[in-house]
Amino acid sequence: MNGIIIQFFHWYHTGNLWNEFMGKCEYLKDMGFTAVWFPPAVKCASGIDGRGYDVYDPYDLGEFNQKGSIHTRYGTKDEYLQAIDKAHKYDMSVYADIVLNHRMGGDDSEIITIHQVNDESRNEKISGSFIANAYTKFNFYERKGKYSNFIWDFNCFSGIDNVIKDNENIKGIFKIHNEYGTEWNQSVSHQLGNYDYLMGADIEYRNPYVVREMKNWIKWYLDTTHVDGLRLDALKHIPVDFLKEWITYIKKELKPDCYILGEYWKEEAGKITDFSDKIEDMLSCFDVPLHYNFFTASNQGKDYDLSQILKGSFLKEKPIFSVSFVENHDTQQLQALESTVQDWFKPIAYAIILLSENAYPCVFYPDLFGAEYSDVKDKQKIEIIIPKIEILPKLLKARQQFAYGEQINYFDHPNCIAWIRKGNYEHDGCIVIISNSGQGYKVIELGKENAHTRYMDFTGLKQNEIVTDENGKGRFEVNSRSVSIWIKL
């Protein structure tokens, strides 16, 4: 079976997500989706405004009256568990989004010793040590010790971005002096000198009690939810030694078949490969470089060399550990990593990730369903409309029905490329051809076993039929800035 993930959310989704998924589950199964990636289901510091990433209490999946409500933005715990059950009834795996980096919205302040560092060079101190107050105490008063009585304090955190000194709020990046030292953990990305700190109260993974609690929590989470896999957020900021220990615990003691997918946001495939090697191939990674190839190609139009579309991608480096995507909640318009692939190129990008031999594709919610939202940028309100990709259901069906067997590439022209999927004993295969300029074609020899064979464009964008000659050779066409998928009649 050709697996496909649906990222069933975007940053500006209005909520009630678990119920919406249950209503669309049958349609998603019909479209060929085999897995759903849900956003973090935990209670946020910002309550129902939180998207799941400003984690307050990871044991609260919409059960306790904390941060202003019982439910989260996406629904209640019961609805979340029902959505997972519904996915399983339709043979879809569920990947839960997990934030390991930080906590936010502490319940009480503590007096702590800190020093401030340069935001752009984290090993550079820009202050001496001083005492301040910070909200680093997490008691979870409303949960009252249910599921866990672990209390987080400043020894559980390595850094903070907001402190109080002399009754004044001070913002910046502050290294907390705790039992485990006054320097950052070195087992992280060295971007900005040291990338241990991202936001909020940064978790201190040198604390063995924290490590034990994170193991206890993931056991509780897997036992409670029965999810099939995990999507791990912001791995540049997580110590590799902790990750290896934690994943080993999951795989050996909790769920050996747990699929683990990580976000290691680097534009260079070599750096993702280095991380993958360090983590000993314990997880898969999103193909960030391929996304940027799509972004660049969509902006450059006919000046982009399509024959190089896979160059420098993680799909080329480590295909078995690669997950391909066109857009996600970070790259969509108005978000922090905005790098939106232009609408005209999205069908081409999706054809590449859905119909290539080794890709494990992830489809973004707005590309299938559309989205409308607004946000403020540079003090101006901006309205955004993301139209659904009309051809996407056809591409999904093509992956289900035809994208099988060995792949032979015809990446021999800067504006028009093609590839053959040879099929197998159950599926005939297909010929995919794309153009980023004018109308194009490829003359392809399919062998005498395909002599005098009629082909049609499964997308319906080309209305003519193609008939191969006595040697199985045919001239397969594509419209301007388009994709066609030729199948046997």
Short mmCIF file of C-alpha atoms in Angstrom, two decimals:
data_model
loop_
_atom_site.label_atom_id
_atom_site.label_comp_id
_atom_site.label_asym_id
_atom_site.label_seq_id
_atom_site.Cartn_x
_atom_site.Cartn_y
_atom_site.Cartn_z
CA MET A 1 0.00 0.00 0.00
CA ASN A 2 1.20 3.52 -0.83
CA GLY A 3 1.12 5.43 2.45
CA ILE A 4 -0.01 9.07 2.65
CA ILE A 5 -0.15 11.37 5.71
CA ILE A 6 -2.71 14.15 6.09
CA GLN A 7 -1.63 17.05 8.30
CA PHE A 8 -5.12 17.65 9.63
CA PHE A 9 -4.71 21.22 10.82
CA HIS A 10 -3.12 24.55 9.99
CA TRP A 11 -2.04 27.41 12.24
CA TYR A 12 -5.26 29.41 11.87
CA HIS A 13 -7.74 26.55 12.14
CA THR A 14 -10.68 27.82 14.18
CA GLY A 15 -11.01 24.75 16.43
CA ASN A 16 -13.39 21.86 17.12
CA LEU A 17 -10.91 19.80 15.15
CA TRP A 18 -11.55 16.38 16.64
CA ASN A 19 -15.23 16.48 15.70
CA GLU A 20 -14.44 17.81 12.24
CA PHE A 21 -12.03 14.94 11.64
CA MET A 22 -14.64 12.38 12.62
CA GLY A 23 -16.97 13.90 10.04
CA LYS A 24 -14.32 13.75 7.30
CA CYS A 25 -12.71 10.45 8.21
CA GLU A 26 -14.52 8.36 5.58
CA TYR A 27 -13.64 10.86 2.83
CA LEU A 28 -9.97 10.84 3.86
CA LYS A 29 -9.89 7.06 3.75
CA ASP A 30 -11.47 7.14 0.28
CA MET A 31 -8.74 9.56 -0.84
CA GLY A 32 -6.13 7.00 0.16
CA PHE A 33 -4.82 8.51 3.38
CA THR A 34 -3.23 5.93 5.64
CA ALA A 35 -2.16 8.22 8.51
CA VAL A 36 -3.29 11.45 10.14
CA TRP A 37 -1.00 13.91 11.91
CA PHE A 38 -2.91 15.69 14.66
CA PRO A 39 -1.71 18.88 16.39
CA PRO A 40 -0.63 18.76 20.06
CA ALA A 41 -3.69 17.83 22.11
CA VAL A 42 -2.44 19.27 25.41
CA LYS A 43 -3.65 22.20 27.51
CA CYS A 44 -1.89 25.42 26.52
CA ALA A 45 -0.70 28.41 28.50
CA SER A 46 -2.95 30.61 26.32
CA GLY A 47 -5.97 28.34 26.81
CA ILE A 48 -8.25 27.88 23.83
CA ASP A 49 -6.19 30.38 21.83
CA GLY A 50 -3.21 28.03 21.98
CA ARG A 51 -2.42 25.81 19.02
CA GLY A 52 -0.85 23.14 21.22
CA TYR A 53 2.73 24.37 21.10
CA ASP A 54 2.69 26.65 24.16
CA VAL A 55 2.50 23.60 26.42
CA TYR A 56 1.21 24.08 29.96
CA ASP A 57 0.11 20.63 31.16
CA PRO A 58 0.83 17.59 28.97
CA TYR A 59 -1.46 15.43 31.13
CA ASP A 60 -4.45 17.63 30.36
CA LEU A 61 -5.90 16.62 26.99
CA GLY A 62 -9.08 18.60 27.58
CA GLU A 63 -10.14 17.15 30.93
CA PHE A 64 -9.41 19.73 33.63
CA ASN A 65 -10.56 23.31 34.14
CA GLN A 66 -7.16 24.91 33.61
CA LYS A 67 -6.16 28.10 31.77
CA GLY A 68 -9.76 29.22 31.40
CA SER A 69 -11.51 26.13 30.07
CA ILE A 70 -11.85 22.37 30.22
CA HIS A 71 -11.56 21.83 26.47
CA THR A 72 -8.59 22.79 24.34
CA ARG A 73 -8.84 24.70 21.06
CA TYR A 74 -9.49 21.38 19.34
CA GLY A 75 -11.99 19.83 21.76
CA THR A 76 -12.24 17.66 24.86
CA LYS A 77 -10.22 14.62 25.85
CA ASP A 78 -13.18 12.35 25.11
CA GLU A 79 -13.54 13.82 21.61
CA TYR A 80 -9.80 13.38 21.01
CA LEU A 81 -9.94 9.71 21.99
CA GLN A 82 -13.06 9.22 19.85
CA ALA A 83 -11.28 10.76 16.85
CA ILE A 84 -8.37 8.36 17.30
CA ASP A 85 -10.77 5.42 17.53
CA LYS A 86 -12.56 6.60 14.38
CA ALA A 87 -9.24 6.81 12.50
CA HIS A 88 -8.41 3.26 13.55
CA LYS A 89 -11.81 2.01 12.37
CA TYR A 90 -10.90 3.34 8.93
CA ASP A 91 -7.42 1.77 9.09
CA MET A 92 -5.66 5.09 9.47
CA SER A 93 -2.71 5.46 11.82
CA VAL A 94 -2.60 8.48 14.13
CA TYR A 95 0.60 10.49 14.65
CA ALA A 96 0.48 12.73 17.72
CA ASP A 97 2.40 16.01 17.72
CA ILE A 98 4.68 16.11 20.78
CA VAL A 99 6.45 19.21 22.12
CA LEU A 100 9.51 18.20 24.16
CA ASN A 101 11.28 21.55 24.31
CA HIS A 102 9.47 23.76 26.81
CA ARG A 103 6.67 24.60 29.19
CA MET A 104 4.73 27.88 29.45
CA GLY A 105 2.28 29.52 31.83
CA GLY A 106 3.87 28.58 35.15
CA ASP A 107 1.63 28.72 38.21
CA ASP A 108 4.03 30.34 40.68
CA SER A 109 7.18 32.40 40.58
CA GLU A 110 10.51 31.48 42.14
CA ILE A 111 13.58 33.45 43.04
CA ILE A 112 16.32 32.23 40.71
CA THR A 113 19.86 33.13 39.69
CA ILE A 114 20.37 33.84 36.01
CA HIS A 115 22.53 35.61 33.46
CA GLN A 116 21.45 37.08 30.15
CA VAL A 117 22.90 35.93 26.81
CA ASN A 118 23.08 37.44 23.35
CA ASP A 119 20.00 36.38 21.36
CA GLU A 120 22.17 35.91 18.25
CA SER A 121 25.11 34.23 20.00
CA ARG A 122 23.84 32.17 22.90
CA ASN A 123 27.24 31.36 24.43
CA GLU A 124 27.98 35.07 24.82
CA LYS A 125 27.03 36.49 28.22
CA ILE A 126 25.76 40.07 28.12
CA SER A 127 25.26 40.40 31.88
CA GLY A 128 26.72 39.15 35.08
CA SER A 129 24.79 36.79 37.34
CA PHE A 130 21.80 38.33 39.08
CA ILE A 131 18.74 37.30 41.06
CA ALA A 132 15.21 37.66 39.66
CA ASN A 133 11.75 36.16 39.85
CA ALA A 134 10.45 33.86 37.12
CA TYR A 135 7.36 31.71 36.67
CA THR A 136 9.16 28.38 36.73
CA LYS A 137 6.93 26.54 39.23
CA PHE A 138 4.26 24.29 37.73
CA ASN A 139 1.92 22.82 40.36
CA PHE A 140 -1.13 22.07 38.18
CA TYR A 141 -3.47 22.90 41.07
CA GLU A 142 -6.66 21.95 39.24
CA ARG A 143 -5.39 18.51 38.22
CA LYS A 144 -4.58 17.79 41.88
CA GLY A 145 -1.94 15.14 41.21
CA LYS A 146 -4.10 12.95 38.97
CA TYR A 147 -1.90 10.87 36.62
CA SER A 148 1.29 12.47 38.03
CA ASN A 149 2.27 14.36 41.18
CA PHE A 150 5.50 15.69 39.62
CA ILE A 151 6.04 19.38 40.36
CA TRP A 152 8.25 21.33 37.96
CA ASP A 153 10.57 23.97 39.43
CA PHE A 154 13.60 25.95 38.23
CA ASN A 155 15.86 22.89 38.45
CA CYS A 156 13.72 21.37 35.68
CA PHE A 157 14.54 24.25 33.31
CA SER A 158 17.69 25.57 31.66
CA GLY A 159 16.47 28.94 30.38
CA ILE A 160 13.64 31.46 30.40
CA ASP A 161 12.65 34.51 28.32
CA ASN A 162 10.83 36.68 30.83
CA VAL A 163 11.89 37.56 34.38
CA ILE A 164 10.88 40.11 37.00
CA LYS A 165 13.51 42.30 38.69
CA ASP A 166 12.71 45.26 40.91
CA ASN A 167 9.02 44.90 39.96
CA GLU A 168 9.88 45.29 36.26
CA ASN A 169 9.35 42.70 33.54
CA ILE A 170 12.54 42.05 31.57
CA LYS A 171 12.47 40.14 28.29
CA GLY A 172 15.43 38.39 26.70
CA ILE A 173 17.12 35.00 26.87
CA PHE A 174 18.29 34.14 30.37
CA LYS A 175 20.36 31.11 31.36
CA ILE A 176 19.06 29.64 34.61
CA HIS A 177 21.66 28.62 37.18
CA ASN A 178 20.41 25.27 38.48
CA GLU A 179 21.84 22.10 40.03
CA TYR A 180 23.08 21.05 36.59
CA GLY A 181 25.27 24.05 35.86
CA THR A 182 25.36 27.55 34.49
CA GLU A 183 26.00 26.69 30.81
CA TRP A 184 23.74 25.37 28.07
CA ASN A 185 23.50 21.70 27.18
CA GLN A 186 25.98 21.05 24.36
CA SER A 187 24.13 18.05 22.85
CA VAL A 188 22.01 20.26 20.56
CA SER A 189 22.32 22.14 17.27
CA HIS A 190 25.13 24.72 17.29
CA GLN A 191 23.08 27.27 15.37
CA LEU A 192 23.52 30.69 17.05
CA GLY A 193 26.38 29.15 19.00
CA ASN A 194 24.03 26.91 21.00
CA TYR A 195 20.38 26.25 20.14
CA ASP A 196 19.24 24.67 23.40
CA TYR A 197 16.90 27.60 24.02
CA LEU A 198 13.83 28.20 21.86
CA MET A 199 11.04 29.69 23.97
CA GLY A 200 9.25 29.61 27.30
CA ALA A 201 10.78 27.66 30.17
CA ASP A 202 13.32 25.47 28.39
CA ILE A 203 13.35 21.92 29.76
CA GLU A 204 16.57 20.78 31.46
CA TYR A 205 17.26 17.26 30.20
CA ARG A 206 20.38 16.88 32.32
CA ASN A 207 18.01 16.53 35.28
CA PRO A 208 17.42 12.77 35.76
CA TYR A 209 14.08 13.40 37.48
CA VAL A 210 12.88 15.26 34.38
CA VAL A 211 13.98 12.39 32.15
CA ARG A 212 12.14 9.92 34.36
CA GLU A 213 9.01 12.09 34.31
CA MET A 214 9.11 12.35 30.52
CA LYS A 215 9.28 8.56 30.31
CA ASN A 216 6.38 8.24 32.75
CA TRP A 217 4.39 10.76 30.74
CA ILE A 218 4.89 9.10 27.35
CA LYS A 219 3.92 5.75 28.83
CA TRP A 220 0.73 7.32 30.17
CA TYR A 221 0.10 9.07 26.86
CA LEU A 222 0.52 5.96 24.70
CA ASP A 223 -1.55 3.84 27.10
CA THR A 224 -4.30 6.48 27.19
CA THR A 225 -4.54 7.45 23.54
CA HIS A 226 -3.34 4.36 21.62
CA VAL A 227 -1.76 6.57 18.96
CA ASP A 228 0.43 4.79 16.43
CA GLY A 229 3.25 7.29 16.09
CA LEU A 230 4.74 10.58 17.21
CA ARG A 231 5.71 13.75 15.39
CA LEU A 232 8.43 15.41 17.49
CA ASP A 233 8.62 19.19 17.36
CA ALA A 234 11.73 21.42 17.16
CA LEU A 235 14.44 18.76 17.42
CA LYS A 236 17.28 21.22 16.81
CA HIS A 237 16.70 22.30 20.41
CA ILE A 238 16.51 18.85 22.04
CA PRO A 239 19.66 17.08 23.33
CA VAL A 240 20.51 14.08 21.16
CA ASP A 241 21.51 11.95 24.17
CA PHE A 242 18.08 12.44 25.75
CA LEU A 243 16.31 11.70 22.47
CA LYS A 244 18.19 8.43 22.02
CA GLU A 245 17.42 7.32 25.58
CA TRP A 246 13.76 8.34 25.36
CA ILE A 247 13.11 6.79 21.93
CA THR A 248 14.92 3.60 22.96
CA TYR A 249 12.61 3.40 25.98
CA ILE A 250 9.55 3.80 23.74
CA LYS A 251 10.72 1.23 21.21
CA LYS A 252 11.97 -1.39 23.67
CA GLU A 253 9.55 -1.10 26.57
CA LEU A 254 6.35 0.53 25.34
CA LYS A 255 5.59 0.23 21.63
CA PRO A 256 8.18 -1.39 19.32
CA ASP A 257 6.27 -0.42 16.17
CA CYS A 258 5.81 3.24 17.16
CA TYR A 259 6.51 5.40 14.09
CA ILE A 260 8.54 8.46 15.02
CA LEU A 261 8.90 11.49 12.76
CA GLY A 262 10.99 14.51 13.65
CA GLU A 263 11.07 18.16 12.67
CA TYR A 264 14.74 19.07 12.23
CA TRP A 265 14.42 22.33 10.34
CA LYS A 266 17.49 22.71 8.18
CA GLU A 267 17.64 23.79 4.53
CA GLU A 268 20.68 21.59 3.86
CA ALA A 269 20.07 17.85 3.54
CA GLY A 270 23.60 17.15 4.76
CA LYS A 271 22.79 18.65 8.16
CA ILE A 272 19.62 16.60 8.46
CA THR A 273 21.65 13.53 7.49
CA ASP A 274 24.23 14.34 10.16
CA PHE A 275 21.46 14.55 12.76
CA SER A 276 19.92 11.31 11.46
CA ASP A 277 23.29 9.60 11.79
CA LYS A 278 23.78 10.93 15.34
CA ILE A 279 20.35 9.68 16.34
CA GLU A 280 21.27 6.32 14.73
CA ASP A 281 18.31 6.38 12.33
CA MET A 282 15.82 6.09 15.19
CA LEU A 283 13.36 8.41 13.46
CA SER A 284 12.33 9.82 10.10
CA CYS A 285 12.69 13.51 9.22
CA PHE A 286 10.71 15.99 7.17
CA ASP A 287 12.38 16.87 3.87
CA VAL A 288 12.82 20.59 4.47
CA PRO A 289 15.26 21.08 1.54
CA LEU A 290 12.74 19.64 -0.92
CA HIS A 291 10.12 22.10 0.33
CA TYR A 292 12.55 24.95 -0.35
CA ASN A 293 13.22 23.54 -3.83
CA PHE A 294 9.48 23.76 -4.49
CA PHE A 295 9.36 27.29 -3.06
CA THR A 296 12.24 28.43 -5.26
CA ALA A 297 10.88 26.68 -8.35
CA SER A 298 7.48 28.31 -7.91
CA ASN A 299 9.06 31.76 -7.68
CA GLN A 300 11.49 31.34 -10.58
CA GLY A 301 8.96 29.85 -13.01
CA LYS A 302 10.43 28.79 -16.35
CA ASP A 303 13.88 29.95 -15.24
CA TYR A 304 14.07 27.09 -12.73
CA ASP A 305 15.75 23.90 -13.97
CA LEU A 306 13.20 21.18 -13.25
CA SER A 307 15.79 18.47 -13.88
CA GLN A 308 17.37 19.57 -10.56
CA ILE A 309 14.14 19.55 -8.51
CA LEU A 310 15.31 16.70 -6.27
CA LYS A 311 18.90 17.94 -5.97
CA GLY A 312 19.97 18.46 -2.38
CA SER A 313 16.81 16.87 -0.96
CA PHE A 314 16.69 14.50 2.00
CA LEU A 315 14.67 12.20 -0.28
CA LYS A 316 17.84 11.77 -2.34
CA GLU A 317 20.08 11.36 0.72
CA LYS A 318 18.04 8.96 2.86
CA PRO A 319 14.75 8.11 1.14
CA ILE A 320 13.67 5.49 3.68
CA PHE A 321 13.82 8.06 6.49
CA SER A 322 12.35 10.98 4.53
CA VAL A 323 8.85 12.47 4.67
CA SER A 324 8.06 14.86 1.82
CA PHE A 325 5.74 17.86 2.07
CA VAL A 326 4.77 20.92 0.03
CA GLU A 327 3.52 23.19 2.84
CA ASN A 328 2.89 23.07 6.57
CA HIS A 329 1.67 25.26 9.44
CA ASP A 330 5.07 26.99 9.77
CA THR A 331 5.52 27.81 6.07
CA GLN A 332 1.98 29.05 5.39
CA GLN A 333 1.44 32.76 4.83
CA LEU A 334 1.93 35.03 7.86
CA GLN A 335 3.84 32.40 9.83
CA ALA A 336 7.40 32.43 11.20
CA LEU A 337 8.96 30.32 8.43
CA GLU A 338 6.75 31.69 5.65
CA SER A 339 7.92 30.21 2.35
CA THR A 340 4.68 29.64 0.54
CA VAL A 341 4.79 27.63 -2.68
CA GLN A 342 2.85 29.54 -5.33
CA ASP A 343 -0.54 28.12 -6.29
CA TRP A 344 0.39 27.39 -9.92
CA PHE A 345 3.25 25.11 -8.85
CA LYS A 346 1.48 23.18 -6.10
CA PRO A 347 -0.02 20.52 -8.45
CA ILE A 348 3.47 19.91 -9.83
CA ALA A 349 4.96 19.67 -6.33
CA TYR A 350 2.25 17.27 -5.18
CA ALA A 351 2.68 15.15 -8.32
CA ILE A 352 6.36 14.80 -7.42
CA ILE A 353 5.82 13.71 -3.82
CA LEU A 354 2.71 11.59 -4.45
CA LEU A 355 3.86 9.73 -7.55
CA SER A 356 7.57 9.19 -6.90
CA GLU A 357 8.78 5.74 -5.91
CA ASN A 358 10.43 6.37 -2.54
CA ALA A 359 8.51 9.35 -1.16
CA TYR A 360 6.33 9.17 1.95
CA PRO A 361 4.14 12.24 1.27
CA CYS A 362 2.35 14.50 3.74
CA VAL A 363 -0.57 16.60 2.45
CA PHE A 364 -1.39 19.94 4.11
CA TYR A 365 -5.00 20.47 5.24
CA PRO A 366 -5.65 23.77 3.34
CA ASP A 367 -4.39 22.29 0.07
CA LEU A 368 -7.14 19.67 0.25
CA PHE A 369 -9.93 21.69 1.91
CA GLY A 370 -8.97 25.34 1.42
CA ALA A 371 -8.65 27.93 4.20
CA GLU A 372 -9.46 31.56 4.96
CA TYR A 373 -7.95 33.52 7.82
CA SER A 374 -6.47 36.86 8.84
CA ASP A 375 -3.64 38.09 11.03
CA VAL A 376 -1.82 41.29 11.82
CA LYS A 377 1.58 41.89 10.27
CA ASP A 378 3.50 45.17 10.54
CA LYS A 379 0.44 46.66 12.29
CA GLN A 380 -1.80 45.84 9.33
CA LYS A 381 -4.57 43.26 9.21
CA ILE A 382 -4.02 40.91 6.29
CA GLU A 383 -6.67 38.59 4.86
CA ILE A 384 -5.48 35.30 3.40
CA ILE A 385 -7.35 32.84 1.19
CA ILE A 386 -5.72 29.49 0.42
CA PRO A 387 -7.70 27.85 -2.38
CA LYS A 388 -7.95 24.09 -2.36
CA ILE A 389 -6.01 22.42 -5.15
CA GLU A 390 -8.71 21.18 -7.52
CA ILE A 391 -6.53 18.47 -9.04
CA LEU A 392 -5.29 17.13 -5.70
CA PRO A 393 -7.99 14.42 -5.31
CA LYS A 394 -7.01 13.12 -8.75
CA LEU A 395 -3.35 13.01 -7.74
CA LEU A 396 -4.27 11.15 -4.55
CA LYS A 397 -6.30 8.63 -6.54
CA ALA A 398 -3.41 8.23 -8.99
CA ARG A 399 -1.11 7.34 -6.08
CA GLN A 400 -3.60 4.72 -4.93
CA GLN A 401 -4.14 3.16 -8.32
CA PHE A 402 -1.04 3.64 -10.48
CA ALA A 403 2.09 4.80 -8.60
CA TYR A 404 3.70 1.40 -8.20
CA GLY A 405 6.80 -0.40 -9.37
CA GLU A 406 10.25 0.68 -10.48
CA GLN A 407 10.73 4.33 -11.41
CA ILE A 408 12.62 5.41 -14.53
CA ASN A 409 13.39 9.13 -14.75
CA TYR A 410 13.50 11.34 -17.84
CA PHE A 411 14.94 14.40 -16.10
CA ASP A 412 16.60 15.58 -19.29
CA HIS A 413 15.18 19.05 -19.91
CA PRO A 414 15.10 22.20 -17.74
CA ASN A 415 11.38 22.87 -18.35
CA CYS A 416 9.85 19.45 -18.97
CA ILE A 417 10.58 16.24 -17.07
CA ALA A 418 8.88 12.87 -16.84
CA TRP A 419 9.11 9.55 -15.09
CA ILE A 420 7.65 6.11 -15.58
CA ARG A 421 6.25 3.94 -12.83
CA LYS A 422 6.46 0.44 -14.28
CA GLY A 423 3.66 -1.03 -12.17
CA ASN A 424 3.46 -4.48 -10.62
CA TYR A 425 1.32 -7.60 -10.83
CA GLU A 426 -1.70 -5.69 -9.49
CA HIS A 427 -1.21 -2.22 -11.00
CA ASP A 428 -0.40 -1.07 -14.52
CA GLY A 429 1.77 1.89 -13.53
CA CYS A 430 1.77 5.28 -15.23
CA ILE A 431 3.80 7.95 -17.03
CA VAL A 432 4.00 11.31 -15.25
CA ILE A 433 5.05 14.42 -17.18
CA ILE A 434 5.31 17.97 -15.87
CA SER A 435 6.16 21.37 -17.33
CA ASN A 436 7.04 24.68 -15.69
CA SER A 437 6.94 26.60 -18.99
CA GLY A 438 5.06 26.06 -22.25
CA GLN A 439 3.44 22.90 -23.54
CA GLY A 440 5.85 20.00 -23.49
CA TYR A 441 6.24 16.38 -24.46
CA LYS A 442 8.47 13.38 -24.01
CA VAL A 443 9.05 10.60 -26.51
CA ILE A 444 9.26 7.46 -24.40
CA GLU A 445 9.89 3.86 -25.40
CA LEU A 446 7.89 1.46 -23.25
CA GLY A 447 8.97 -1.78 -24.97
CA LYS A 448 7.29 -4.03 -27.52
CA GLU A 449 5.06 -5.48 -24.82
CA ASN A 450 3.31 -2.08 -24.92
CA ALA A 451 3.05 -1.86 -28.73
CA HIS A 452 -0.17 -0.33 -30.14
CA THR A 453 -1.40 0.52 -26.63
CA ARG A 454 -3.80 3.38 -25.98
CA TYR A 455 -3.19 5.85 -23.17
CA MET A 456 -5.29 8.61 -21.62
CA ASP A 457 -4.47 11.43 -19.22
CA PHE A 458 -5.90 10.45 -15.85
CA THR A 459 -6.03 14.10 -14.77
CA GLY A 460 -8.35 14.95 -17.66
CA LEU A 461 -6.27 18.01 -18.49
CA LYS A 462 -5.28 16.50 -21.85
CA GLN A 463 -8.31 15.24 -23.77
CA ASN A 464 -6.55 13.36 -26.57
CA GLU A 465 -5.49 9.72 -26.56
CA ILE A 466 -1.96 8.54 -27.27
CA VAL A 467 -1.28 5.29 -29.13
CA THR A 468 2.19 3.75 -29.06
CA ASP A 469 3.79 2.42 -32.27
CA GLU A 470 4.87 -1.14 -33.04
CA ASN A 471 7.88 -0.75 -30.72
CA GLY A 472 5.88 0.67 -27.82
CA LYS A 473 7.11 4.21 -28.39
CA GLY A 474 4.80 7.15 -27.75
CA ARG A 475 4.80 10.94 -27.58
CA PHE A 476 3.40 11.90 -24.18
CA GLU A 477 2.26 15.49 -23.78
CA VAL A 478 1.61 18.02 -21.04
CA ASN A 479 -0.01 21.45 -20.97
CA SER A 480 1.79 24.64 -20.09
CA ARG A 481 2.79 24.82 -16.38
CA SER A 482 0.93 21.63 -15.67
CA VAL A 483 1.03 17.90 -14.96
CA SER A 484 -0.38 14.92 -16.84
CA ILE A 485 -0.57 11.28 -15.76
CA TRP A 486 -0.83 8.90 -18.68
CA ILE A 487 -2.42 5.48 -17.99
CA LYS A 488 -3.40 2.53 -20.14
CA LEU A 489 -6.93 2.39 -21.47
#
